[in-house]
Coordinates of C-alpha atoms in Angstrom, one line a residue:
L12 CA 161.1 46.9 32.5
K13 CA 158.8 45.3 29.9
Q14 CA 157.3 41.9 30.3
D15 CA 158.6 40.3 27.1
G16 CA 162.2 39.5 26.1
N17 CA 164.7 36.6 26.2
V18 CA 164.9 36.5 30.0
E19 CA 164.7 33.2 31.9
F20 CA 164.6 32.5 35.6
V21 CA 166.1 29.0 36.1
K22 CA 165.0 27.0 39.1
R23 CA 167.4 24.6 40.6
G24 CA 165.6 21.6 39.1
S25 CA 166.5 22.9 35.7
W26 CA 170.1 23.8 36.2
T27 CA 172.6 22.4 33.7
E28 CA 175.8 20.7 34.9
A29 CA 177.7 23.9 34.0
D30 CA 175.2 25.8 36.2
H31 CA 175.8 23.4 39.1
R32 CA 179.6 23.9 38.8
Q33 CA 179.3 27.7 38.6
L34 CA 176.9 27.9 41.5
T35 CA 178.6 25.4 43.8
S36 CA 181.9 27.3 43.4
Y37 CA 180.1 30.6 44.0
F38 CA 178.4 29.2 47.1
H39 CA 181.6 28.1 48.8
E40 CA 183.5 31.3 47.9
S41 CA 180.9 34.0 48.5
I42 CA 177.8 32.7 50.3
N43 CA 178.7 30.1 52.9
P44 CA 181.1 32.3 54.8
L45 CA 178.2 34.7 55.6
L46 CA 175.7 32.2 56.7
T47 CA 174.7 31.4 60.3
P48 CA 172.8 28.1 60.5
I49 CA 171.1 27.3 63.8
A50 CA 169.9 23.9 64.7
L51 CA 167.2 24.3 67.3
D52 CA 167.6 22.7 70.8
V53 CA 167.7 23.8 74.4
A54 CA 171.0 25.7 73.9
H55 CA 169.9 27.1 70.5
P56 CA 166.5 28.6 71.1
F57 CA 164.4 30.2 68.3
P58 CA 166.5 33.2 67.2
H59 CA 165.3 36.8 66.8
I60 CA 164.0 37.2 63.3
Y61 CA 164.6 40.7 61.8
N62 CA 161.9 42.7 60.2
K63 CA 161.2 41.6 56.6
S64 CA 164.3 39.3 56.5
L65 CA 164.0 36.2 54.4
N66 CA 164.4 32.9 56.2
Y67 CA 164.3 29.1 55.9
I68 CA 162.9 26.8 58.4
I69 CA 164.3 23.4 57.7
E70 CA 163.2 19.9 58.6
L71 CA 166.1 17.6 59.5
K72 CA 166.5 13.9 60.3
G73 CA 169.4 12.5 62.2
K74 CA 171.7 13.1 65.2
D75 CA 174.2 15.8 65.8
I76 CA 177.9 15.1 66.4
Y77 CA 177.0 14.5 70.1
G78 CA 174.5 11.9 69.3
R79 CA 171.3 13.9 70.0
E80 CA 168.3 14.0 67.7
V81 CA 167.7 17.3 65.9
D82 CA 164.6 17.8 63.7
T83 CA 164.4 21.5 63.0
A84 CA 166.8 24.3 62.0
M85 CA 166.7 27.9 61.0
L86 CA 168.7 29.9 58.5
S87 CA 168.3 33.6 57.7
I88 CA 169.4 34.9 54.3
P89 CA 171.9 37.8 54.9
K90 CA 170.6 41.1 53.4
N91 CA 174.1 41.9 52.2
L92 CA 174.1 39.0 49.8
P93 CA 173.0 39.7 46.2
S94 CA 169.5 38.4 45.6
L95 CA 170.1 37.1 42.1
I96 CA 173.0 35.3 40.3
K97 CA 173.5 35.6 36.6
L98 CA 174.2 32.2 34.9
S99 CA 176.6 31.7 32.1
N100 CA 175.0 31.9 28.7
D101 CA 176.1 31.3 25.1
G102 CA 173.0 32.8 23.4
E103 CA 170.9 35.9 23.6
T104 CA 168.8 34.8 26.6
V105 CA 169.7 36.3 29.9
R106 CA 169.6 33.4 32.4
F107 CA 169.6 33.9 36.2
T108 CA 168.7 32.2 39.4
S109 CA 168.2 33.3 43.0
T110 CA 170.6 33.1 45.9
C111 CA 167.9 31.5 47.9
E112 CA 167.7 28.6 45.3
V113 CA 171.5 28.2 45.7
I114 CA 171.3 28.1 49.4
R115 CA 168.4 25.6 49.3
D116 CA 170.5 23.4 47.0
Q117 CA 173.4 23.5 49.4
L118 CA 171.5 22.8 52.7
K119 CA 172.9 19.3 52.5
T120 CA 176.4 20.8 52.8
I121 CA 175.5 23.3 55.5
F122 CA 173.9 20.6 57.6
D123 CA 176.4 17.9 56.9
G124 CA 175.6 14.7 58.7
F125 CA 171.8 15.2 58.6
T126 CA 169.2 14.3 56.1
V127 CA 167.5 17.5 54.9
K128 CA 163.9 16.4 54.5
A129 CA 162.5 19.8 53.4
A130 CA 162.9 23.6 53.7
Y131 CA 160.4 26.3 53.6
Q132 CA 160.7 30.1 53.3
F133 CA 159.1 32.6 55.5
R134 CA 159.2 36.3 56.2
V135 CA 157.9 38.3 59.2
T136 CA 156.8 41.9 59.2
R137 CA 157.1 43.8 62.5
N138 CA 155.2 46.8 63.7
S139 CA 157.4 49.7 62.6
H140 CA 155.6 52.3 64.6
L141 CA 158.0 54.1 66.9
F142 CA 156.7 54.4 70.4
I143 CA 157.3 57.8 72.0
D144 CA 155.9 58.3 75.6
K145 CA 154.2 61.6 75.6
E146 CA 154.3 61.8 79.4
E147 CA 158.1 61.3 79.5
L148 CA 158.9 63.3 76.4
T149 CA 161.1 66.4 76.7
N150 CA 162.9 66.5 73.4
L151 CA 161.3 64.8 70.3
H152 CA 164.6 64.8 68.4
Q153 CA 166.5 63.0 71.1
A154 CA 163.7 60.6 71.9
L155 CA 163.2 59.5 68.3
K156 CA 166.9 59.1 67.8
G157 CA 166.9 56.6 70.6
E158 CA 163.9 54.7 69.3
L159 CA 165.0 54.0 65.7
H160 CA 167.0 50.9 66.5
Q161 CA 163.9 49.4 68.1
R162 CA 162.2 49.0 64.7
N163 CA 163.6 45.5 64.1
F164 CA 162.2 44.4 67.5
G165 CA 158.6 45.4 67.1
H166 CA 155.7 43.0 67.6
A167 CA 155.1 40.7 64.6
V168 CA 152.0 41.8 62.6
R169 CA 152.2 39.6 59.5
L170 CA 153.8 36.3 58.6
E171 CA 154.3 35.2 55.0
I172 CA 155.1 31.5 54.5
S173 CA 155.6 29.0 51.6
A174 CA 152.2 27.7 50.7
N175 CA 153.3 24.1 51.0
M176 CA 154.6 24.5 54.6
P177 CA 153.2 21.6 56.8
E178 CA 150.7 22.5 59.5
K179 CA 153.0 21.5 62.3
L180 CA 155.6 24.1 61.2
V181 CA 152.9 26.7 60.6
A182 CA 151.7 26.2 64.2
F183 CA 155.2 26.4 65.5
L184 CA 155.9 29.8 63.8
S185 CA 152.5 31.0 64.7
E186 CA 153.3 30.4 68.4
E187 CA 156.8 31.9 68.2
F188 CA 155.5 35.1 66.6
E189 CA 152.3 35.1 68.6
L190 CA 150.2 35.6 65.5
P191 CA 146.7 34.3 64.8
N192 CA 146.0 32.4 61.5
T193 CA 144.3 35.5 60.1
E194 CA 147.7 37.2 60.0
I195 CA 149.5 34.3 58.2
Y196 CA 149.6 34.5 54.4
L197 CA 150.4 31.5 52.2
I198 CA 152.6 32.5 49.3
D199 CA 152.7 30.1 46.3
H200 CA 155.4 32.0 44.5
F201 CA 158.5 34.0 45.5
I202 CA 158.4 35.6 49.0
D203 CA 159.7 39.2 48.7
L204 CA 159.6 40.1 45.1
T205 CA 161.6 43.3 45.8
R206 CA 164.7 41.1 45.5
F207 CA 164.1 41.0 41.7
R208 CA 165.1 44.7 41.4
E209 CA 168.6 43.5 40.8
L210 CA 167.4 42.1 37.5
R211 CA 167.7 45.6 36.0
E212 CA 171.5 45.5 36.4
F213 CA 171.7 42.2 34.5
L214 CA 169.7 43.7 31.7
K215 CA 171.2 47.1 31.5
D216 CA 172.5 46.4 28.0
R217 CA 169.1 45.4 26.7
A218 CA 167.6 48.8 26.0
E219 CA 164.6 47.2 24.1
L220 CA 163.3 45.7 27.4
F221 CA 163.1 49.0 29.2
Y222 CA 160.8 52.0 28.8
P223 CA 162.3 54.6 26.5
E224 CA 164.4 57.2 28.4
F225 CA 162.2 60.1 29.4
L226 CA 163.4 63.6 30.2
P227 CA 160.8 65.7 31.9
K228 CA 159.8 68.9 30.1
Y229 CA 161.9 71.9 31.3
A230 CA 160.7 75.1 29.7
E231 CA 163.5 77.4 28.5
K232 CA 162.3 80.3 30.7
W233 CA 163.6 78.4 33.8
V234 CA 167.0 77.7 32.4
D235 CA 169.8 79.7 34.3
T236 CA 167.4 82.5 35.0
D237 CA 167.8 84.7 38.1
D238 CA 164.5 86.5 37.3
I239 CA 162.4 83.6 38.5
F240 CA 160.2 85.8 40.7
S241 CA 159.1 87.9 37.7
I242 CA 157.9 84.7 36.0
I243 CA 155.8 83.8 39.0
K244 CA 154.5 87.3 39.5
H245 CA 153.4 87.5 35.9
K246 CA 151.1 84.5 36.3
D247 CA 150.7 81.4 38.4
Q248 CA 152.9 78.5 37.3
L249 CA 151.6 74.9 37.3
F250 CA 153.8 71.7 37.2
H251 CA 152.6 68.2 36.6
H252 CA 155.4 65.9 37.7
P253 CA 157.1 63.8 36.4
F254 CA 155.9 65.0 33.0
D255 CA 157.1 68.5 33.9
S256 CA 160.6 68.8 35.4
F257 CA 161.1 69.3 39.2
S258 CA 164.1 71.4 38.4
P259 CA 162.3 74.8 38.5
T260 CA 161.4 74.1 42.2
V261 CA 165.1 73.4 42.9
R262 CA 166.0 76.5 40.9
L263 CA 163.5 78.6 42.8
L264 CA 165.1 77.8 46.2
E265 CA 168.6 78.1 44.7
V266 CA 167.9 81.6 43.5
A267 CA 166.1 82.6 46.7
A268 CA 169.1 81.4 48.8
K269 CA 171.5 83.8 47.0
D270 CA 169.1 86.7 46.2
P271 CA 170.0 89.6 48.5
K272 CA 166.4 90.8 48.3
V273 CA 165.0 87.6 49.8
Q274 CA 164.3 88.2 53.5
M275 CA 162.8 84.9 54.7
I276 CA 162.2 81.3 53.6
R277 CA 159.8 79.0 55.2
M278 CA 159.4 75.3 54.2
T279 CA 157.9 72.0 55.4
I280 CA 159.9 68.8 55.1
Y281 CA 158.1 65.5 55.1
R282 CA 160.2 63.3 52.8
T283 CA 163.4 64.4 51.1
G284 CA 166.5 62.7 49.8
N285 CA 169.8 61.8 51.6
D286 CA 171.6 64.1 49.2
S287 CA 168.9 66.8 48.7
Q288 CA 169.9 69.9 46.8
L289 CA 166.9 71.6 48.3
M290 CA 168.2 71.1 51.8
K291 CA 171.6 72.3 50.7
H292 CA 170.0 75.5 49.4
L293 CA 168.4 76.1 52.7
V294 CA 171.8 75.8 54.4
T295 CA 173.2 78.3 51.9
A296 CA 170.3 80.7 52.6
A297 CA 170.9 80.6 56.3
K298 CA 174.6 81.1 55.9
N299 CA 173.8 84.1 53.7
G300 CA 172.0 85.7 56.6
K301 CA 168.4 85.0 55.6
E302 CA 165.7 84.1 58.1
V303 CA 165.0 80.4 57.4
N304 CA 162.3 78.5 59.2
V305 CA 161.7 74.8 58.6
V306 CA 159.0 72.5 59.9
C307 CA 160.6 69.1 59.8
E308 CA 158.3 66.1 60.3
L309 CA 160.5 63.7 62.3
M310 CA 157.7 61.0 62.4
A311 CA 157.6 60.5 58.6
R312 CA 157.4 56.7 58.4
F313 CA 160.8 55.2 57.3
D314 CA 162.3 58.6 56.7
E315 CA 162.9 59.4 60.4
E316 CA 166.6 58.9 60.2
T317 CA 167.0 61.0 57.1
N318 CA 164.9 63.8 58.6
L319 CA 166.8 63.7 61.9
T320 CA 170.1 64.1 60.0
W321 CA 168.9 67.0 57.9
A322 CA 167.3 68.7 61.0
S323 CA 170.7 68.6 62.7
I324 CA 172.5 69.9 59.6
L325 CA 170.0 72.7 59.2
E326 CA 170.2 73.7 62.8
E327 CA 174.0 73.9 62.7
A328 CA 173.7 76.2 59.7
G329 CA 171.4 78.6 61.6
V330 CA 168.0 77.4 60.4
K331 CA 165.2 77.6 62.9
V332 CA 163.8 74.1 62.9
V333 CA 160.6 73.0 64.6
Y334 CA 159.1 69.5 64.6
G335 CA 155.5 70.4 64.0
I336 CA 152.9 69.3 66.5
F337 CA 153.4 66.1 68.5
G338 CA 150.7 63.6 67.6
Y339 CA 149.8 65.4 64.4
K340 CA 152.1 64.7 61.4
T341 CA 152.8 67.8 59.3
H342 CA 152.0 66.3 55.9
A343 CA 151.3 69.6 54.1
K344 CA 153.8 70.6 51.4
M345 CA 154.5 74.3 51.5
L346 CA 157.3 76.7 50.6
L347 CA 157.1 80.4 51.2
I348 CA 159.6 83.1 50.1
V349 CA 159.4 86.7 51.3
R350 CA 161.2 89.2 49.1
N351 CA 161.9 92.9 49.6
E352 CA 160.8 94.6 46.4
A353 CA 160.9 98.2 47.7
T354 CA 160.2 101.2 45.4
R355 CA 160.5 104.9 46.0
K356 CA 156.9 105.2 46.7
N357 CA 156.9 102.1 49.0
P358 CA 160.3 101.5 50.5
D359 CA 159.0 98.7 52.8
H360 CA 157.2 96.7 50.1
L361 CA 157.4 92.9 50.5
E362 CA 156.3 90.4 47.9
Y363 CA 155.3 86.8 48.8
Y364 CA 156.0 83.8 46.6
T365 CA 154.4 80.5 47.5
H366 CA 155.0 76.9 46.3
V367 CA 152.4 74.3 47.3
S368 CA 152.3 70.7 46.1
T369 CA 150.5 67.4 46.4
G370 CA 153.9 65.7 46.6
N371 CA 157.1 65.8 48.6
Y372 CA 160.2 68.0 48.2
H373 CA 162.1 65.0 47.0
T374 CA 163.9 65.0 43.6
G375 CA 163.9 61.2 43.5
T376 CA 160.1 60.7 43.9
A377 CA 159.4 63.6 41.6
R378 CA 160.8 61.5 38.8
V379 CA 158.5 58.5 39.4
Y380 CA 155.4 59.9 41.3
T381 CA 152.7 61.9 39.6
D382 CA 152.0 65.2 41.5
F383 CA 150.8 68.7 40.9
A384 CA 152.6 71.7 42.2
L385 CA 151.7 75.4 42.0
M386 CA 153.9 78.5 42.2
T387 CA 151.9 81.7 42.9
S388 CA 152.3 85.3 44.1
D389 CA 148.7 85.4 45.4
R390 CA 148.9 87.5 48.5
E391 CA 145.9 85.8 50.3
I392 CA 147.3 82.3 49.7
A393 CA 150.7 83.5 51.0
Q394 CA 149.0 85.0 54.1
D395 CA 147.2 81.7 54.8
V396 CA 150.5 79.8 54.5
T397 CA 152.2 82.3 56.7
D398 CA 149.5 81.9 59.4
I399 CA 149.9 78.1 59.2
F400 CA 153.6 78.3 59.7
V401 CA 153.3 80.7 62.6
T402 CA 150.8 78.5 64.4
L403 CA 153.0 75.4 63.8
G404 CA 155.7 77.2 65.8
S405 CA 153.6 79.1 68.4
L406 CA 150.9 76.4 68.9
G407 CA 148.5 79.3 69.2
R408 CA 144.9 79.4 68.1
P409 CA 144.6 78.7 64.4
P410 CA 143.5 81.8 62.4
E411 CA 140.6 81.9 60.0
L412 CA 142.1 81.2 56.7
K413 CA 140.9 83.1 53.6
K414 CA 141.5 80.6 50.9
L415 CA 143.1 77.4 52.1
W416 CA 141.4 74.5 53.8
Q417 CA 143.5 73.1 56.6
A418 CA 143.3 69.8 58.5
P419 CA 142.5 69.1 61.3
F420 CA 140.4 72.3 61.4
T421 CA 138.5 73.2 58.2
L422 CA 139.4 70.7 55.4
Y423 CA 136.9 68.1 56.4
D424 CA 134.0 70.5 57.0
N425 CA 134.6 72.3 53.7
L426 CA 134.8 69.1 51.8
I427 CA 131.4 68.0 53.3
S428 CA 130.0 71.5 52.5
H429 CA 131.0 71.2 48.8
I430 CA 129.5 67.7 48.5
D431 CA 126.3 69.1 50.1
F432 CA 126.2 71.9 47.5
E433 CA 126.3 69.3 44.7
I434 CA 123.5 67.4 46.4
E435 CA 121.3 70.4 46.5
E436 CA 122.1 71.2 42.8
A437 CA 121.1 67.7 41.8
K438 CA 117.9 67.9 43.8
A439 CA 117.1 71.1 42.0
G440 CA 117.5 69.4 38.6
R441 CA 120.7 71.1 37.8
K442 CA 124.0 69.5 36.7
A443 CA 126.0 68.2 39.7
H444 CA 129.4 66.5 39.3
I445 CA 132.3 65.6 41.6
M446 CA 135.7 64.5 40.3
A447 CA 138.4 63.6 42.7
R448 CA 141.7 61.6 42.9
M449 CA 143.6 60.4 45.9
N450 CA 145.8 57.6 47.2
A451 CA 143.2 56.1 49.6
L452 CA 139.5 56.5 50.4
L453 CA 138.7 55.1 53.8
E454 CA 136.8 57.7 55.8
T455 CA 133.4 56.2 56.6
S456 CA 131.5 59.5 56.9
I457 CA 132.8 60.8 53.6
I458 CA 131.8 57.5 51.9
E459 CA 128.3 57.8 53.4
K460 CA 128.1 61.4 52.1
L461 CA 129.1 60.3 48.6
Y462 CA 126.4 57.6 48.7
E463 CA 123.9 60.3 49.7
A464 CA 125.2 62.4 46.8
S465 CA 124.9 59.5 44.4
N466 CA 121.3 58.8 45.4
A467 CA 120.5 62.5 44.9
G468 CA 121.7 62.2 41.3
V469 CA 125.3 63.6 41.6
K470 CA 127.7 62.1 39.1
I471 CA 130.9 61.0 40.9
D472 CA 134.1 59.9 39.2
L473 CA 136.9 58.9 41.5
L474 CA 140.5 57.8 40.8
V475 CA 141.8 56.0 43.9
R476 CA 145.2 54.4 43.6
G477 CA 145.2 52.3 46.7
A478 CA 142.8 51.2 49.4
C479 CA 139.1 52.1 48.8
S480 CA 136.3 51.2 51.1
L481 CA 133.5 52.7 48.9
R482 CA 131.5 50.2 46.8
P483 CA 130.6 51.9 43.5
G484 CA 127.9 51.2 40.9
L485 CA 125.4 49.4 43.2
K486 CA 121.8 50.0 42.0
G487 CA 119.8 52.3 44.3
F488 CA 122.8 52.8 46.5
S489 CA 125.9 54.1 44.6
E490 CA 124.9 53.7 40.9
N491 CA 126.2 57.2 40.0
I492 CA 129.7 56.5 41.4
R493 CA 132.6 55.1 39.4
V494 CA 136.0 54.2 40.9
Y495 CA 139.1 53.8 38.8
S496 CA 142.7 52.9 39.6
V497 CA 145.7 53.3 37.3
V498 CA 148.8 51.2 37.6
G499 CA 151.5 52.2 35.2
R500 CA 155.1 53.4 34.8
F501 CA 154.6 56.1 37.4
L502 CA 153.0 55.9 40.8
E503 CA 149.8 58.0 40.9
H504 CA 150.2 60.3 44.0
S505 CA 148.4 63.6 43.4
R506 CA 145.3 64.6 45.2
V507 CA 142.8 66.7 43.3
F508 CA 139.2 67.6 44.3
C509 CA 136.9 69.2 41.7
F510 CA 133.2 70.2 42.2
H511 CA 131.0 71.4 39.3
H512 CA 129.7 74.1 41.7
A513 CA 127.1 75.6 39.4
G514 CA 129.5 75.7 36.5
K515 CA 132.3 77.4 38.3
D516 CA 134.5 74.3 38.8
A517 CA 135.7 74.7 42.4
L518 CA 139.1 72.9 42.2
Y519 CA 141.6 72.2 44.9
I520 CA 145.0 70.5 44.9
S521 CA 145.8 68.9 48.2
S522 CA 148.2 66.9 50.3
A523 CA 145.4 64.9 52.0
D524 CA 143.9 61.6 51.2
W525 CA 140.3 60.9 52.3
M526 CA 141.2 59.0 55.4
H527 CA 140.4 59.7 59.1
R528 CA 144.1 60.3 59.9
N529 CA 144.4 62.9 57.2
F530 CA 141.3 64.8 58.2
F531 CA 141.8 64.7 61.9
R532 CA 145.3 63.7 62.9
R533 CA 147.5 65.5 60.4
I534 CA 148.4 69.0 59.3
E535 CA 147.2 69.0 55.7
I536 CA 146.1 71.7 53.2
A537 CA 143.9 72.0 50.2
V538 CA 144.7 74.9 47.9
P539 CA 142.2 76.5 45.5
V540 CA 143.1 77.0 41.8
Y541 CA 141.7 80.2 40.3
Y542 CA 143.3 80.7 36.9
E543 CA 140.9 79.2 34.4
A544 CA 143.7 78.0 32.1
I545 CA 145.4 76.2 35.0
K546 CA 142.1 74.8 36.2
K547 CA 141.3 73.4 32.8
H548 CA 144.8 72.0 32.5
I549 CA 144.4 70.1 35.8
I550 CA 141.0 68.8 34.9
N551 CA 142.1 67.6 31.5
E552 CA 145.4 66.0 32.5
G553 CA 144.8 65.0 36.1
L554 CA 141.1 63.9 36.0
S555 CA 139.5 63.5 32.6
A556 CA 142.5 61.8 30.9
Y557 CA 142.4 59.1 33.6
F558 CA 138.6 58.6 33.5
E559 CA 138.9 58.1 29.8
D560 CA 141.8 55.7 30.1
H561 CA 140.7 52.3 28.6
T562 CA 143.7 50.6 30.3
A563 CA 142.5 51.7 33.8
W564 CA 141.2 49.3 36.3
I565 CA 137.6 49.6 37.4
L566 CA 136.3 48.7 40.8
D567 CA 133.3 46.3 40.9
G568 CA 131.2 47.3 43.8
E569 CA 129.6 43.8 44.0
T570 CA 132.7 41.7 44.2
G571 CA 135.3 44.3 45.4
E572 CA 137.6 43.2 42.6
Y573 CA 139.1 45.3 39.8
Y574 CA 138.6 44.6 36.2
Q575 CA 139.6 46.1 32.8
E576 CA 137.3 46.8 29.9
R577 CA 137.3 43.9 27.4
F578 CA 139.3 44.4 24.2
T579 CA 141.1 42.1 21.9
S580 CA 144.9 41.8 22.3
E581 CA 145.3 43.8 19.1
E582 CA 143.0 46.6 20.3
R583 CA 144.7 46.7 23.7
G584 CA 148.1 46.8 22.1
A585 CA 147.2 49.9 20.2
M586 CA 145.9 51.7 23.2
L587 CA 147.8 54.3 25.0
S588 CA 147.4 54.9 28.8
A589 CA 146.8 58.3 30.3
Q590 CA 150.4 58.3 31.4
E591 CA 151.7 57.4 27.9
K592 CA 149.6 60.2 26.4
L593 CA 151.0 62.7 28.9
L594 CA 154.6 61.6 28.1
I595 CA 153.9 62.1 24.4
S596 CA 152.4 65.6 25.0
R597 CA 155.7 66.7 26.6
K598 CA 157.9 65.7 23.6

């Protein structure tokens, strides 16, 4: 949704008489029956507040119907209420207000007989980590299923409150949630902006306010073809989602599920949709008698229930499902297809087709997350992937991989080794350059190694979407490092590491961010890219295009703040972001 347009949020102080009539009627018919106000006293103690629910704490004056003084009340906003209400309108402007504003206006009705002195919003975030006792664990599937309902009862870890809440109430909530002041955040605007998502529905007829519809590029060679394996065998296939369609990945699994020559399918599942076609194709494959092996990560945060459901469905269909390694999330994205391509000379000949990706096997996120995916028939990559799958099931000693880097075993050490190589190149007076992109950069030892590389003269360009602990551009410390972040129509999700490597451009696509957990507490992979054309494509589209993006945000190492290059409004209006250029390139 674009920022401009005739759209107006109307606060209750600006409602017209007609607005008041409309909203009062709506309150009594649709809101009030769902509310549960609680005046606090000895018989009405502070209620349990659900994770991320929106609430009012209300200051009252007066006596209840039994003649007792009441000064505080609570009211939670039901999640099944719409967040926004469209107001009547005679012109082109779309006018709306929030359900919270309506409830605030009607508190005098809800607490009839009291004087409502003031009301303040707050929201608590609870620890969503699911506790599984390793000592008592016998079946992860069953244990996790029993823990899911506990998520709303975790310890409070953050409290967001209206900025004008008086200290007395802040102290009261702080004590109730057992939170120090450092975990209390004053919000001077709306708490929980996700509630404004409903605005899209109000504006669905205003096409000019939305990004133009975009259909990912879908090459004709993938349309309705059953010869998909010949395409991959001919040469490696690269996809840059969402600019390139995710449909070929779905098509690959669909064909494999029905192809009588396919003997085995192996796949990791970290996040997938509730109505995933990919999962349905795995079910079909198993029912067609193929050997199907899935590593399903049950501990994928907030997707546990979806993964539990699919794990059960897959098992019922005959799929062999394992849940990875307890304590080490399986975050690698891998799909392996083994196909019998026998000939007269070689009647037992098997071919291996591998799909690896920086993103999940999820058709929904593939439309809004940027990720790279590679389909290849490279035998050594397939062997590495096979070995990883086998050890995830057997829990045996990890083999020595030929091409892939795997966390928690070799990925970190290989990354350090490649940075060290660039350091030695720079010290020898030769060109040394590191380009990388990731979601987060927090691992201290990697940051220290990058500082060392910068001081040796290595040029380092980093695209870090989220948290970054590195301080770039500091003289005599990190002056050769630049850190960029891009916020646009799509969420930047891909991980790419590129080292100049004496002119050879050692390039890897990976599932891993540069964080301690990814290096040492997860199953991750980094996959080398060998074809020069594909390597160049990734460098141009996934790295250089973003480092040359004048709309990108740049991290200031001194202040820790992000800034954009200075341009006039006319100049900036004429600029295209890296994402916009990539969209145009696919038309």
